[in-house]
Amino acid sequence: MNGLKDRMMSILKPATDICEATKCQIYSLLEVFLIHHEETVTLKIRDDGKGLPDNFEESDNKSSLGMELIQTLTKQLNGTYSYRSLESGVEFELVFNKSDRKGVGFNFKVSPDVQS
């Protein structure tokens, strides 16, 4: 589980660094959801910032630390990601397959009554 915690912190750190550097609003909202499905795990990260610009092109922003971390994580875990602008903020969704092998994917054993 430490691997997951480390990966989560590496994804979230750029958001907090940017907030500190730009002196964004004091009460920023950063929501993180981890949703268990039978075969996959979905990680949703949502904030209430200014969102993505209307002309945002992922190919133009591949060198940003946040995008680089998301792309690297999903590639390492054979996952997928998507993003969308919200009325206030942005939401990223990362989906990974579960695995019983240590070091591959997520090693979650979830009882049926806990799954979504």
Coordinates of C-alpha atoms in Angstrom, one line a residue:
M1 CA 0.0 0.0 0.0
N2 CA 3.0 2.3 0.5
G3 CA 3.5 2.3 -3.3
L4 CA 0.0 3.6 -3.8
K5 CA 0.5 6.3 -1.2
D6 CA 3.8 7.4 -2.8
R7 CA 2.2 7.6 -6.2
M8 CA -0.8 9.5 -4.9
M9 CA 1.5 12.0 -3.2
S10 CA 3.5 12.4 -6.4
I11 CA 0.3 13.2 -8.4
L12 CA -1.0 15.7 -5.7
K13 CA 2.2 17.5 -4.9
P14 CA 2.3 19.6 -8.1
A15 CA -1.2 20.9 -7.3
T16 CA -0.2 22.1 -3.9
D17 CA 3.1 23.5 -5.1
I18 CA 1.2 25.6 -7.8
C19 CA -1.3 26.8 -5.2
E20 CA 1.5 28.0 -2.9
A21 CA 3.5 29.6 -5.7
T22 CA 0.5 31.5 -7.2
K23 CA -1.0 32.3 -3.8
C24 CA -4.3 30.8 -4.9
Q25 CA -7.4 31.2 -2.8
I26 CA -7.0 30.1 0.8
Y27 CA -9.8 27.6 0.8
S28 CA -9.1 25.5 -2.3
L29 CA -10.9 22.3 -2.7
L30 CA -9.0 19.2 -3.8
E31 CA -11.1 16.0 -3.8
V32 CA -9.7 12.5 -4.3
F33 CA -11.9 9.5 -4.9
L34 CA -10.7 5.9 -5.1
I35 CA -13.5 3.7 -6.5
H36 CA -13.2 -0.1 -6.5
H37 CA -14.8 -2.1 -9.3
E38 CA -14.6 -5.9 -9.8
E39 CA -11.7 -5.7 -12.2
T40 CA -10.5 -2.1 -12.0
V41 CA -9.7 0.7 -9.6
T42 CA -10.7 4.3 -10.6
L43 CA -8.9 7.3 -9.2
K44 CA -10.6 10.6 -9.6
I45 CA -8.9 13.9 -8.7
R46 CA -11.0 17.0 -8.8
D47 CA -10.3 20.6 -7.8
D48 CA -12.2 23.9 -7.8
G49 CA -9.5 26.0 -9.5
K50 CA -9.8 28.0 -12.7
G51 CA -9.9 24.8 -14.8
L52 CA -8.3 24.1 -18.2
P53 CA -8.2 26.9 -20.8
D54 CA -10.7 26.6 -23.7
N55 CA -7.8 25.9 -26.1
F56 CA -6.1 23.3 -23.9
E57 CA -4.3 20.7 -26.0
E58 CA -2.8 17.8 -24.2
S59 CA 0.0 17.5 -26.8
D60 CA 1.1 21.1 -26.0
N61 CA 1.3 20.4 -22.3
K62 CA 3.1 17.0 -22.1
S63 CA 6.0 18.6 -20.4
S64 CA 4.0 20.0 -17.5
L65 CA 4.9 18.1 -14.3
G66 CA 1.3 17.1 -13.5
M67 CA 0.6 15.7 -17.0
E68 CA 4.0 14.0 -17.1
L69 CA 3.2 12.3 -13.7
I70 CA -0.3 11.2 -14.9
Q71 CA 1.1 9.8 -18.2
T72 CA 3.9 8.0 -16.5
L73 CA 1.7 6.5 -13.8
T74 CA -0.9 5.2 -16.2
K75 CA 1.8 3.8 -18.5
Q76 CA 3.5 2.0 -15.7
L77 CA 0.3 0.5 -14.5
N78 CA -1.2 -0.2 -18.0
G79 CA -4.0 2.2 -17.2
T80 CA -5.9 4.9 -19.0
Y81 CA -6.7 8.5 -18.1
S82 CA -9.1 11.2 -19.1
Y83 CA -9.9 14.7 -18.0
R84 CA -12.6 17.3 -18.3
S85 CA -13.2 20.9 -17.3
L86 CA -15.9 21.5 -14.8
E87 CA -17.8 24.7 -14.2
S88 CA -15.2 25.5 -11.5
G89 CA -12.1 23.4 -11.8
V90 CA -11.0 20.3 -13.5
E91 CA -11.4 16.5 -13.0
F92 CA -8.9 13.8 -13.9
E93 CA -9.9 10.2 -14.0
L94 CA -7.3 7.4 -14.0
V95 CA -8.4 3.7 -14.4
F96 CA -6.1 0.8 -13.5
N97 CA -6.7 -3.0 -13.7
K98 CA -6.4 -4.9 -10.4
S99 CA -3.8 -7.5 -10.0
D100 CA -2.9 -10.2 -7.5
R101 CA 0.8 -10.0 -8.5
K102 CA 2.9 -7.8 -6.2
G103 CA 4.3 -4.7 -7.9
V104 CA 1.8 -4.8 -10.8
G105 CA -1.3 -2.7 -10.8
F106 CA -3.1 -2.5 -7.5
N107 CA -2.9 -5.3 -4.9
F108 CA -6.4 -4.8 -3.4
K109 CA -8.5 -7.5 -2.0
V110 CA -11.9 -6.0 -1.5
S111 CA -14.9 -7.9 -0.1
P112 CA -17.9 -7.9 -2.3
D113 CA -20.0 -5.7 0.0
V114 CA -17.4 -2.9 -0.3
Q115 CA -17.1 -2.8 -4.1
S116 CA -19.0 -0.2 -6.2

